[in-house]
Coordinates of C-alpha atoms in Angstrom, one line a residue:
M157 CA 4.0 35.0 -0.8
L158 CA 2.9 33.8 2.6
T159 CA 6.4 34.4 3.9
Q160 CA 6.2 38.0 2.7
L161 CA 2.9 38.5 4.6
L162 CA 4.6 37.4 7.8
A163 CA 7.6 39.6 7.1
R164 CA 5.2 42.6 6.5
A165 CA 3.5 42.0 9.8
V166 CA 6.8 41.8 11.6
R167 CA 8.0 45.1 10.1
R168 CA 4.7 46.8 11.1
N169 CA 4.6 45.7 14.7
P170 CA 6.9 42.8 15.9
D171 CA 5.6 42.9 19.5
K172 CA 1.9 42.7 18.6
A173 CA 0.3 39.4 19.5
A174 CA 0.0 37.1 16.5
V175 CA -1.5 34.1 18.2
V176 CA -3.2 33.8 21.6
Q177 CA -4.2 30.5 23.2
G178 CA -4.5 30.0 27.0
S179 CA -1.3 31.3 28.6
R180 CA 0.5 31.3 25.3
R181 CA 0.9 34.7 23.7
I182 CA 3.2 34.8 20.7
G183 CA 4.1 38.1 19.1
Y184 CA 4.7 38.5 15.4
G185 CA 8.5 38.8 16.0
A186 CA 8.5 35.6 18.0
L187 CA 6.4 33.8 15.4
E188 CA 8.9 34.7 12.8
A189 CA 11.7 33.3 14.9
E190 CA 9.7 30.0 15.5
V191 CA 9.0 29.7 11.7
A192 CA 12.7 30.2 10.8
R193 CA 13.7 27.6 13.4
C194 CA 11.1 25.1 12.3
A195 CA 12.0 25.6 8.6
A196 CA 15.6 24.8 9.4
G197 CA 14.4 21.6 11.1
F198 CA 12.2 20.5 8.2
A199 CA 15.0 21.3 5.7
A200 CA 17.3 19.0 7.7
L201 CA 14.8 16.3 7.3
G202 CA 14.9 16.7 3.5
V203 CA 11.9 19.0 2.9
G204 CA 12.3 21.3 -0.1
A205 CA 10.3 22.6 -3.0
G206 CA 7.4 20.4 -3.8
D207 CA 7.8 18.1 -0.8
G208 CA 4.9 17.4 1.6
V209 CA 4.5 17.8 5.3
A210 CA 1.3 16.5 7.0
L211 CA 0.0 18.3 10.0
A212 CA -2.4 16.1 12.0
L213 CA -3.0 18.7 14.7
A214 CA -5.8 20.3 16.6
N215 CA -5.9 24.1 16.7
A216 CA -2.6 25.3 18.2
P217 CA 0.3 27.7 17.4
E218 CA 2.3 24.7 16.2
F219 CA -0.1 24.3 13.2
I220 CA 0.5 27.9 12.2
V221 CA 4.3 27.6 12.7
G222 CA 4.4 24.4 10.7
L223 CA 2.3 25.8 7.8
L224 CA 4.5 28.9 7.5
A225 CA 7.7 27.0 7.8
V226 CA 6.8 24.6 5.0
A227 CA 5.7 27.6 2.9
R228 CA 9.1 29.2 3.4
L229 CA 10.7 26.0 2.0
H230 CA 8.3 26.0 -1.0
G231 CA 6.9 22.8 0.3
I232 CA 3.2 21.6 0.5
V233 CA 1.2 21.2 3.7
L234 CA -1.3 18.4 4.0
P235 CA -3.7 19.4 6.9
L236 CA -5.3 16.3 8.5
N237 CA -8.2 16.0 10.9
P238 CA -6.6 14.6 14.1
Q239 CA -9.8 12.6 14.7
F240 CA -9.3 10.6 11.5
R241 CA -9.3 6.8 11.8
Q242 CA -6.4 4.8 10.3
D243 CA -8.1 4.0 7.0
E244 CA -8.7 7.7 6.4
M245 CA -5.3 8.8 7.4
V246 CA -3.5 6.1 5.4
R247 CA -5.5 6.9 2.3
L248 CA -4.5 10.6 2.3
L249 CA -0.9 9.9 3.3
R250 CA -0.4 7.4 0.5
D251 CA -2.0 9.7 -2.0
T252 CA 0.4 12.6 -1.2
A253 CA 3.5 10.8 0.3
P254 CA 4.7 13.5 2.6
L255 CA 8.2 13.4 4.0
V256 CA 7.1 14.4 7.5
L257 CA 4.0 13.8 9.6
V258 CA 3.4 16.0 12.7
A259 CA 1.1 14.5 15.4
D260 CA -0.4 15.6 18.7
A261 CA -1.9 13.6 21.6
T262 CA -5.2 13.1 19.7
S263 CA -3.8 11.9 16.5
L264 CA -0.7 10.0 17.8
P265 CA -2.1 6.5 18.0
V266 CA -3.5 6.6 14.5
C267 CA -0.5 8.4 13.1
R268 CA 1.9 5.9 14.6
D269 CA 0.1 3.0 12.9
A270 CA -0.3 4.9 9.7
A271 CA 3.4 5.7 9.6
Q272 CA 4.2 2.0 9.3
H273 CA 2.6 2.1 5.9
M274 CA 4.7 5.0 4.7
G275 CA 8.3 3.8 4.5
N276 CA 10.8 6.5 5.5
M277 CA 8.3 9.2 6.6
H278 CA 9.5 11.1 9.7
L279 CA 7.0 11.2 12.6
I280 CA 7.2 14.3 14.8
G281 CA 5.3 14.9 18.1
V282 CA 3.8 18.1 19.6
R283 CA 4.1 18.2 23.4
L284 CA 4.4 14.4 23.7
G285 CA 7.4 14.2 26.0
D286 CA 10.0 11.6 25.0
E287 CA 7.6 9.5 22.8
L288 CA 8.7 11.2 19.6
P289 CA 11.2 13.7 18.3
D290 CA 9.7 17.0 19.5
F291 CA 8.3 19.7 17.3
A292 CA 9.7 22.4 19.6
A293 CA 13.3 21.0 19.1
L294 CA 13.2 21.1 15.3
G295 CA 16.0 23.2 14.0
L296 CA 17.7 23.9 17.3
G297 CA 21.4 24.5 16.8
L298 CA 20.9 24.9 13.0
P299 CA 21.1 28.2 11.1
A300 CA 17.6 29.7 10.9
V301 CA 16.0 29.8 7.4
A302 CA 15.5 33.5 6.6
P303 CA 12.5 34.6 4.6
P304 CA 13.3 34.8 0.8
E305 CA 13.3 38.3 -0.7
E306 CA 11.2 37.3 -3.7
A307 CA 7.6 36.0 -3.5
W308 CA 7.1 32.5 -4.7
D309 CA 3.9 31.2 -6.3
G310 CA 3.9 27.5 -6.3
P311 CA 2.0 24.6 -4.7
A312 CA 1.5 25.2 -1.0
L313 CA -1.5 23.4 0.4
W314 CA -3.3 20.1 -0.3
L315 CA -7.0 20.2 0.5
S316 CA -9.2 17.2 0.1
T317 CA -12.9 16.9 -0.5
S318 CA -14.4 14.3 2.0
G319 CA -15.3 11.8 -0.7
T320 CA -15.0 8.1 -1.2
T321 CA -12.0 6.2 -2.5
D322 CA -13.5 6.5 -6.0
S323 CA -14.8 10.1 -5.8
Y324 CA -12.2 11.6 -3.5
K325 CA -10.7 14.8 -5.0
R326 CA -7.6 16.6 -4.1
V327 CA -7.1 20.4 -4.6
C328 CA -3.6 21.8 -4.6
C329 CA -3.6 25.5 -3.8
T330 CA -0.7 27.7 -4.7
Q331 CA 0.6 30.4 -2.4
R332 CA -1.1 33.0 -4.7
N333 CA -4.4 31.2 -4.3
L334 CA -4.1 31.5 -0.6
Y335 CA -3.0 35.1 -0.7
S336 CA -6.0 35.9 -3.0
E337 CA -8.4 34.2 -0.5
A338 CA -7.2 36.6 2.2
V339 CA -7.3 39.7 -0.1
N340 CA -10.8 38.9 -1.4
F341 CA -12.4 38.6 2.0
V342 CA -10.5 41.2 4.0
E343 CA -10.9 43.9 1.4
T344 CA -14.6 43.1 0.8
M345 CA -15.4 43.3 4.5
A346 CA -13.0 46.3 5.1
L347 CA -11.2 44.5 8.0
S348 CA -8.2 46.1 9.7
A349 CA -5.3 45.1 11.9
D350 CA -7.4 46.0 14.9
D351 CA -10.0 43.3 14.1
T352 CA -8.9 40.5 16.4
I353 CA -10.2 37.2 15.1
L354 CA -11.7 34.4 17.2
C355 CA -11.0 30.9 15.7
T356 CA -13.4 28.2 16.8
I357 CA -13.2 26.4 13.5
P358 CA -10.6 23.8 12.7
L359 CA -7.4 25.0 11.0
Y360 CA -7.1 21.7 9.2
H361 CA -10.2 22.8 7.2
S362 CA -10.1 25.2 4.3
Y363 CA -12.6 27.6 6.1
G364 CA -10.3 27.8 9.2
I365 CA -7.2 28.4 7.1
G366 CA -8.8 30.8 4.7
N367 CA -11.0 32.9 7.0
A368 CA -9.1 32.8 10.2
L369 CA -5.4 32.1 9.8
L370 CA -4.8 33.8 6.5
D371 CA -7.0 36.8 7.3
A372 CA -5.1 37.4 10.5
L373 CA -1.7 37.1 8.7
Y374 CA -2.7 39.4 5.9
L375 CA -3.9 42.0 8.3
G376 CA -1.3 41.6 10.9
A377 CA -4.2 41.0 13.3
T378 CA -4.3 38.8 16.4
L379 CA -5.7 35.3 16.1
V380 CA -7.3 34.0 19.3
M381 CA -8.0 30.3 19.8
P382 CA -9.8 28.6 22.8
E383 CA -7.4 26.6 25.0
L384 CA -7.0 23.0 24.0
P385 CA -8.7 20.5 26.3
P386 CA -6.4 18.3 28.4
D387 CA -8.0 15.2 27.1
P388 CA -7.7 14.2 23.4
V389 CA -11.5 13.7 23.2
E390 CA -12.9 16.9 21.9
P391 CA -15.6 18.4 24.2
P392 CA -18.9 19.6 22.9
F393 CA -19.0 23.3 22.0
A394 CA -21.8 23.8 24.6
S395 CA -19.3 23.1 27.3
R396 CA -17.0 25.8 26.0
V397 CA -19.4 28.7 25.8
A398 CA -18.2 30.3 29.0
Q399 CA -14.6 30.1 27.9
V400 CA -15.3 31.4 24.4
L401 CA -17.3 34.4 25.7
E402 CA -14.5 35.2 28.3
L403 CA -12.1 35.2 25.4
V404 CA -14.3 37.6 23.4
A405 CA -14.4 40.0 26.3
R406 CA -10.8 39.7 27.4
E407 CA -9.2 39.9 23.9
R408 CA -11.8 42.4 22.4
V409 CA -12.6 40.0 19.6
R410 CA -14.2 41.8 16.6
F411 CA -14.5 39.1 13.9
W412 CA -15.8 35.6 14.6
P413 CA -16.0 33.1 11.8
G414 CA -18.0 30.1 13.0
V415 CA -20.4 27.3 11.9
P416 CA -24.2 27.1 12.3
H417 CA -24.0 24.7 15.2
Q418 CA -21.9 27.1 17.3
F419 CA -24.2 30.0 16.7
R420 CA -27.2 27.8 17.6
V421 CA -25.7 26.8 20.9
L422 CA -24.7 30.3 21.7
A423 CA -28.2 31.7 20.9
A424 CA -29.7 29.2 23.3
S425 CA -27.1 29.7 26.1
P426 CA -28.7 30.9 29.3
L427 CA -25.4 31.7 31.0
H428 CA -24.5 35.2 29.9
A429 CA -25.9 38.6 29.4
A430 CA -26.1 40.1 25.9
G431 CA -23.3 42.5 26.6
D432 CA -20.7 39.7 26.4
L433 CA -20.5 40.0 22.6
D434 CA -20.2 43.8 22.6
P435 CA -16.7 43.9 21.0
V436 CA -17.8 41.7 18.0
R437 CA -18.8 43.6 14.9
L438 CA -18.8 40.7 12.4
C439 CA -20.1 37.1 12.8
V440 CA -19.8 34.9 9.8
S441 CA -21.2 31.3 9.3
S442 CA -20.0 28.8 6.7
G443 CA -19.6 25.1 6.3
D444 CA -23.3 24.4 6.0
V445 CA -26.6 26.2 5.5
L446 CA -27.5 28.5 8.4
P447 CA -31.1 27.6 9.5
R448 CA -33.6 30.5 9.8
A449 CA -34.3 29.6 13.4
T450 CA -30.6 30.0 14.3
F451 CA -30.3 33.3 12.4
E452 CA -33.4 34.8 14.1
A453 CA -32.6 33.4 17.6
F454 CA -29.0 34.7 17.5
R455 CA -30.0 38.1 16.3
E456 CA -32.7 38.4 19.0
R457 CA -30.3 37.1 21.7
W458 CA -27.2 39.0 20.9
G459 CA -28.3 41.9 18.6
L460 CA -26.0 40.8 15.7
P461 CA -26.8 39.2 12.4
V462 CA -24.9 36.1 11.4
R463 CA -23.8 36.5 7.8
S464 CA -23.7 33.4 5.7
L465 CA -20.5 33.1 3.8
Y466 CA -20.9 31.0 0.6
G467 CA -17.8 29.2 -0.4
S468 CA -16.2 25.9 -1.2
T469 CA -13.0 24.0 -0.9
E470 CA -12.3 24.5 -4.6
A471 CA -13.2 28.2 -4.9
G472 CA -12.7 29.6 -1.4
S473 CA -15.0 32.4 -0.2
I474 CA -17.4 33.4 -2.9
A475 CA -20.2 35.6 -1.7
I476 CA -21.4 37.4 1.5
D477 CA -24.0 40.0 2.5
R478 CA -21.9 43.0 3.4
R479 CA -24.7 45.5 4.0
P480 CA -25.1 47.2 7.3
D481 CA -26.3 45.0 10.2
A482 CA -29.9 46.2 10.1
Q483 CA -30.2 45.4 6.4
V484 CA -28.9 41.8 6.6
Q485 CA -31.7 39.4 5.9
F486 CA -32.1 35.7 6.1
G487 CA -32.1 33.8 2.8
T488 CA -29.6 35.8 0.8
L489 CA -26.0 35.0 0.4
G490 CA -25.1 38.5 -0.7
Q491 CA -22.9 39.6 -3.5
P492 CA -19.7 38.2 -4.9
L493 CA -16.5 39.1 -3.0
K494 CA -13.9 41.4 -4.6
N495 CA -12.2 39.7 -7.6
V496 CA -15.0 37.0 -7.7
E497 CA -17.5 36.6 -10.5
I498 CA -20.7 34.5 -10.4
E499 CA -22.7 33.2 -13.4
I500 CA -25.9 31.2 -13.4
R501 CA -26.0 28.7 -16.3
N502 CA -28.2 26.0 -17.8
P503 CA -27.0 22.4 -18.0
D504 CA -25.7 23.1 -21.5
G505 CA -23.7 26.1 -20.3
T506 CA -26.0 28.8 -21.5
L507 CA -25.9 31.9 -19.4
L508 CA -29.1 32.7 -17.6
T509 CA -30.5 36.1 -16.8
A510 CA -31.3 37.8 -13.4
G511 CA -33.8 35.8 -11.4
E512 CA -33.5 32.6 -13.3
T513 CA -32.4 29.4 -11.5
G514 CA -29.6 27.3 -12.6
A515 CA -26.1 25.9 -11.8
I516 CA -23.8 28.3 -9.9
W517 CA -20.5 28.9 -11.8
V518 CA -17.6 30.9 -10.2
R519 CA -14.5 32.6 -11.4
S520 CA -11.9 33.5 -8.8
P521 CA -8.1 33.9 -8.3
V522 CA -8.5 31.4 -5.4
I523 CA -9.3 28.5 -7.7
P524 CA -6.1 26.4 -8.2
P525 CA -4.7 26.3 -11.7
T526 CA -4.9 22.5 -11.8
L527 CA -8.2 22.3 -9.8
Y528 CA -8.3 18.6 -8.9
D529 CA -4.7 17.5 -9.5
N530 CA -5.6 13.9 -9.0
R531 CA -8.8 13.8 -11.1
P532 CA -8.0 15.5 -14.5
A533 CA -11.0 13.9 -16.1
V534 CA -13.3 15.6 -13.7
N535 CA -11.8 19.0 -14.4
A536 CA -13.1 19.0 -18.0
R537 CA -16.6 18.6 -16.7
V538 CA -16.6 21.3 -13.9
F539 CA -14.0 23.8 -15.2
R540 CA -14.8 25.7 -18.4
D541 CA -13.8 29.1 -19.7
G542 CA -12.1 30.0 -16.5
F543 CA -15.3 29.2 -14.5
Y544 CA -15.8 26.4 -11.9
D545 CA -19.1 24.6 -11.5
T546 CA -19.8 24.6 -7.7
G547 CA -22.3 21.8 -7.9
D548 CA -24.9 24.0 -6.3
V549 CA -28.1 25.5 -7.7
G550 CA -29.3 29.1 -7.3
S551 CA -30.1 32.4 -8.8
V552 CA -28.8 36.0 -8.9
D553 CA -31.2 38.9 -8.8
A554 CA -30.9 42.2 -10.6
Q555 CA -28.8 43.7 -7.8
G556 CA -26.3 40.8 -7.9
F557 CA -27.5 39.1 -4.7
L558 CA -27.1 35.3 -4.7
A559 CA -29.7 32.9 -3.4
L560 CA -29.0 29.2 -3.0
T561 CA -32.0 27.0 -3.9
G562 CA -30.4 23.5 -3.9
R563 CA -27.3 21.4 -3.7
Q564 CA -26.2 18.8 -6.1
Q565 CA -23.9 17.2 -3.6
A566 CA -25.1 15.4 -0.5
F567 CA -23.4 16.7 2.7
V568 CA -24.9 16.6 6.2
N569 CA -24.0 18.8 9.1
V570 CA -23.7 16.8 12.3
G571 CA -22.9 18.7 15.5
G572 CA -20.9 21.3 13.5
Y573 CA -19.1 18.7 11.5
K574 CA -19.5 18.3 7.7
V575 CA -20.2 14.6 6.7
D576 CA -20.1 13.4 3.1
V577 CA -22.7 10.6 3.1
A578 CA -21.2 9.0 0.1
E579 CA -18.1 8.3 2.1
V580 CA -20.2 6.7 4.9
E581 CA -22.0 4.6 2.3
E582 CA -18.8 3.3 0.9
V583 CA -17.7 2.1 4.4
L584 CA -21.1 0.6 5.1
Q585 CA -21.0 -1.3 1.8
S586 CA -17.6 -2.7 2.6
C587 CA -18.9 -4.3 5.8
P588 CA -19.1 -8.2 5.5
G589 CA -22.8 -9.2 5.1
V590 CA -24.0 -5.8 3.9
S591 CA -25.3 -6.0 0.3
E592 CA -26.8 -2.5 0.0
A593 CA -26.5 0.7 2.1
A594 CA -27.7 4.3 2.1
A595 CA -26.7 7.0 4.5
L596 CA -28.5 10.3 5.3
G597 CA -28.9 12.9 7.9
V598 CA -32.1 12.8 10.0
E599 CA -33.5 15.2 12.6
V600 CA -34.1 13.5 15.9
P601 CA -36.0 15.2 18.8
A602 CA -33.6 16.7 21.4
M603 CA -30.6 15.4 19.4
G604 CA -30.5 17.5 16.3
T605 CA -29.1 15.9 13.1
L606 CA -27.7 12.4 13.3
V607 CA -26.3 10.1 10.6
K608 CA -28.7 7.3 9.8
A609 CA -27.8 4.1 7.9
V610 CA -30.3 2.0 6.0
I611 CA -28.9 -1.4 5.1
V612 CA -29.8 -4.6 3.4
A613 CA -27.8 -7.3 5.2
S614 CA -27.7 -10.9 6.1
H615 CA -29.0 -12.2 9.4
A616 CA -25.5 -13.0 10.5
C617 CA -24.5 -9.4 10.2
T618 CA -25.7 -7.6 13.3
N619 CA -26.2 -3.8 13.8
A620 CA -23.5 -3.9 16.5
Q621 CA -21.1 -5.3 14.0
V622 CA -22.0 -2.7 11.4
R623 CA -21.4 0.1 14.0
K624 CA -18.1 -1.4 15.0
H625 CA -17.0 -1.7 11.3
C626 CA -17.8 2.0 10.9
Q627 CA -16.1 3.1 14.1
E628 CA -12.9 1.4 13.0
R629 CA -12.9 3.2 9.6
L630 CA -14.6 6.6 10.1
A631 CA -14.1 9.6 12.3
F632 CA -16.5 9.6 15.2
F633 CA -18.8 12.2 13.8
K634 CA -19.3 10.2 10.6
V635 CA -20.4 7.0 12.3
P636 CA -24.1 6.2 11.9
R637 CA -26.1 6.6 15.1
L638 CA -29.2 5.0 13.7
I639 CA -29.3 1.8 11.7
E640 CA -32.4 0.5 10.0
R641 CA -32.6 -2.8 8.2
R642 CA -34.7 -3.4 5.1
D643 CA -35.2 -6.2 2.6
A644 CA -34.5 -3.7 -0.2
L645 CA -33.8 0.0 -0.7
P646 CA -36.6 2.0 -2.4
R647 CA -35.5 3.1 -5.8
S648 CA -36.7 5.3 -8.6
P649 CA -37.4 3.9 -12.1
V650 CA -33.8 4.8 -13.1
G651 CA -32.4 3.0 -10.0
K652 CA -31.7 6.0 -7.8
V653 CA -32.2 5.4 -4.1
L654 CA -35.2 7.4 -2.8
K655 CA -33.7 8.8 0.3
S656 CA -36.9 10.8 0.9
E657 CA -38.4 7.6 2.0
L658 CA -35.7 6.7 4.5
G659 CA -35.8 9.5 7.0
D660 CA -38.3 8.1 9.5
V661 CA -37.0 8.0 13.1
S662 CA -40.1 6.6 14.8
D663 CA -38.7 3.1 15.2
Y664 CA -35.5 4.6 16.8
L665 CA -37.6 6.6 19.3
A666 CA -39.9 3.6 20.0
R667 CA -36.9 1.4 20.7
L668 CA -35.7 3.9 23.3
S669 CA -39.0 3.7 25.1
Q670 CA -39.3 -0.1 25.1
G671 CA -37.6 -2.8 27.2
A672 CA -35.8 -1.8 30.3
A673 CA -36.6 1.9 30.0
A674 CA -40.3 1.1 29.8
R675 CA -40.2 -1.2 32.8
L676 CA -38.3 1.3 34.8
A677 CA -40.9 4.0 34.0
Q678 CA -43.7 1.6 35.2
R679 CA -41.9 0.7 38.5
W680 CA -40.8 4.3 39.3
P681 CA -44.0 5.4 41.1
Y682 CA -43.8 2.5 43.5
A683 CA -40.1 2.6 44.2
L684 CA -38.7 3.5 47.6
P685 CA -36.9 6.9 47.6
G686 CA -33.6 5.2 48.5
R687 CA -33.9 3.0 45.4
R688 CA -34.5 5.7 42.8
Q689 CA -30.8 6.8 42.5
A690 CA -29.9 3.2 41.5
M691 CA -32.8 3.1 39.1
L692 CA -31.7 6.3 37.3
E693 CA -28.2 4.9 37.2
D694 CA -29.6 1.9 35.4
L695 CA -31.4 4.1 32.9
V696 CA -28.4 6.3 32.2
G697 CA -26.1 3.2 32.0
L698 CA -28.4 1.5 29.5
Q699 CA -28.5 4.5 27.2
L700 CA -24.8 5.1 27.5
A701 CA -24.0 1.5 26.6
D702 CA -26.2 1.8 23.5
V703 CA -24.5 5.0 22.4
L704 CA -21.1 3.5 22.9
N705 CA -22.1 0.2 21.2
R706 CA -21.0 -1.7 24.3
P707 CA -22.7 -4.3 26.7
A708 CA -24.6 -2.5 29.5
A709 CA -23.0 -4.8 32.0
G710 CA -19.6 -3.3 31.3
I711 CA -20.5 0.3 32.0
P712 CA -19.0 1.4 35.4
R713 CA -20.9 4.0 37.4
N714 CA -18.1 6.2 38.6
T715 CA -15.8 6.2 35.5
G716 CA -15.7 9.5 33.6
F717 CA -17.5 9.6 30.3
V718 CA -14.4 10.7 28.5
D719 CA -12.5 7.7 29.8
L720 CA -15.2 5.5 28.6
G721 CA -14.8 6.9 25.1
L722 CA -17.8 9.2 24.9
D723 CA -17.2 11.8 22.2
S724 CA -18.9 15.1 21.7
L725 CA -21.6 13.7 19.4
G726 CA -22.2 10.8 21.8
A727 CA -22.6 13.3 24.6
I728 CA -25.3 15.1 22.5
E729 CA -27.0 11.8 21.8
L730 CA -26.9 10.6 25.4
R731 CA -28.4 13.9 26.6
G732 CA -31.1 13.7 23.9
R733 CA -32.0 10.2 24.8
L734 CA -32.5 11.1 28.4
E735 CA -34.4 14.2 27.5
Y736 CA -36.7 12.2 25.4
L737 CA -37.2 9.4 28.0
L738 CA -37.7 11.9 30.8
A739 CA -39.9 14.3 28.7
R740 CA -38.1 17.3 30.1
K741 CA -35.5 19.8 28.9
L742 CA -31.9 19.0 30.1
P743 CA -28.9 21.3 29.8
E744 CA -26.7 20.9 26.8
T745 CA -23.7 20.7 29.2
L746 CA -25.2 17.8 31.1
T747 CA -22.4 15.3 30.6
F748 CA -19.7 18.0 31.0
D749 CA -21.1 19.2 34.3
H750 CA -21.9 15.7 35.6
P751 CA -19.2 13.5 34.0
T752 CA -20.2 10.0 35.2
V753 CA -23.2 7.8 35.2
R754 CA -23.6 8.3 38.9
A755 CA -23.3 12.1 38.7
V756 CA -25.9 12.4 36.0
A757 CA -28.3 10.2 37.9
A758 CA -27.8 12.2 41.0
H759 CA -28.5 15.4 39.1
L760 CA -31.6 14.0 37.6
L761 CA -32.8 12.8 41.0
A762 CA -32.1 16.3 42.5
Q763 CA -34.2 17.8 39.6
Q764 CA -37.0 15.3 40.4
A765 CA -36.8 13.9 37.0
A766 CA -38.7 10.7 36.6
P767 CA -38.7 8.1 33.7
Y768 CA -41.7 8.9 31.5
D769 CA -43.9 6.0 30.5
R770 CA -44.7 6.9 26.9
G771 CA -47.0 3.8 26.8
R772 CA -49.5 5.8 28.8
E773 CA -49.9 8.5 26.1
N774 CA -52.6 6.4 24.4
A775 CA -54.0 4.9 27.5
P776 CA -57.8 5.5 28.2

């Protein structure tokens, strides 16, 4: 069915741009030729109906070509986050046993190691020179694989919930499920082929595939993606605002599916006039709850509402507020999409009436027929009478508008990334010396939401060892930034950990202000002007070392942050630490604009920023 969507777009307008990224502009006719070539290459490697191909790629045309080529062969795509650590990558590869793994510069080191655990799996590289067989050379010299005349509805895409080894669930979507995802959203929102789509969400995620790639393919619209950074470390979204807005204006973007973090950053950006988003007529947020402050700030700044799209990996897009812009209000998730039904039920399955609160159950053609194909016992609990239990709690009013009042599952949004704290807890508990562990998201001044770990551990197990253990097993955005030690975790009478008692961050903030930072603040007023640059370098270096979990003595002053291993969340934390210690607002692009310890210190000195002695707050 996906092959027929591409063929339809080619018939309508073969020269129209299908994908735009940087200097690459690929028309629908050229995309068809690339898919036919790639399909021939995959077929030569043994890929056929029911066989898997893993794509560990950042957003790039190669991801789209690979997905459609596998669909043409009736195979199954396994999209993988290229930031995964080896344990995460190996777990998913072993679970699905794909015949081919496609890697880019970001994922190559982990993919190469993971491939050693996978027997005869073929490893293919994207723009990696001679290191691996090249994706662009697949199928060259072989007969192209033409699109089949008849639509095929079989397994097409493996999507995983970000759970633990025990709770991890795999969804296997058919081509009809994917087709239905596009139909439901596009026809509900009355989109057209003229609605150019901006993709700032990862294509390896169900949201990116469903509400960017598939929508563009169904419409025959243009999908625009920001250019990939030259370095494999993903930069913070704040550093890409100018590029994103330039794309919106140049490509006349009309539909922008994003995440709350991106809209928050854009609402606070001082760089551009409100006219920059004039072409956009639809902004959609999903992946996490959109905060009221972000909704209101974005609307005031840009004159557009951000519409919350309620959905899940299992059921796809479920509900959205499709009323005119002026009528869109915060707090409502709107009405069900076309072909989607919502019921509110009691725990015993009894149907509730309008306004009553209960479990949200959904029926949709997007839900895979097998639901969790690796957890059949779970299916009986969450799939009844054709309806799926989302695990969320809410109500539907008399007009059919859905309101979400709670979540049964614990996910945390960290810098635009969705983190399953149960997965973090499993890794923490596997650390030698840790007997108990809990993970949660906490709000930290100037830094937003960070992952905090609370552990019960032996004296021989240090916090640095716990951080290192997590860094080796979790993607960077899942690694706890705060670690608190306790003699025991607080629990309810039935043994449930009381996470409401674990969210304090005062010790973390106090630690920032103590030691060398406090001494520096006290010496600052008496320091000679020529000495202050070095003092600020010491301050920045100390904080950077703590963020990187490295000794301060090993932090060079002129080496780029990216080369030192500072990721996008680390950049946010470093800026937040300095903002807290200096008691002044710093730009979100601080480490991007000033990419070394020395450069940041020079900027702070030029801004006359001085270490703030928080010990004086309570002085007489």
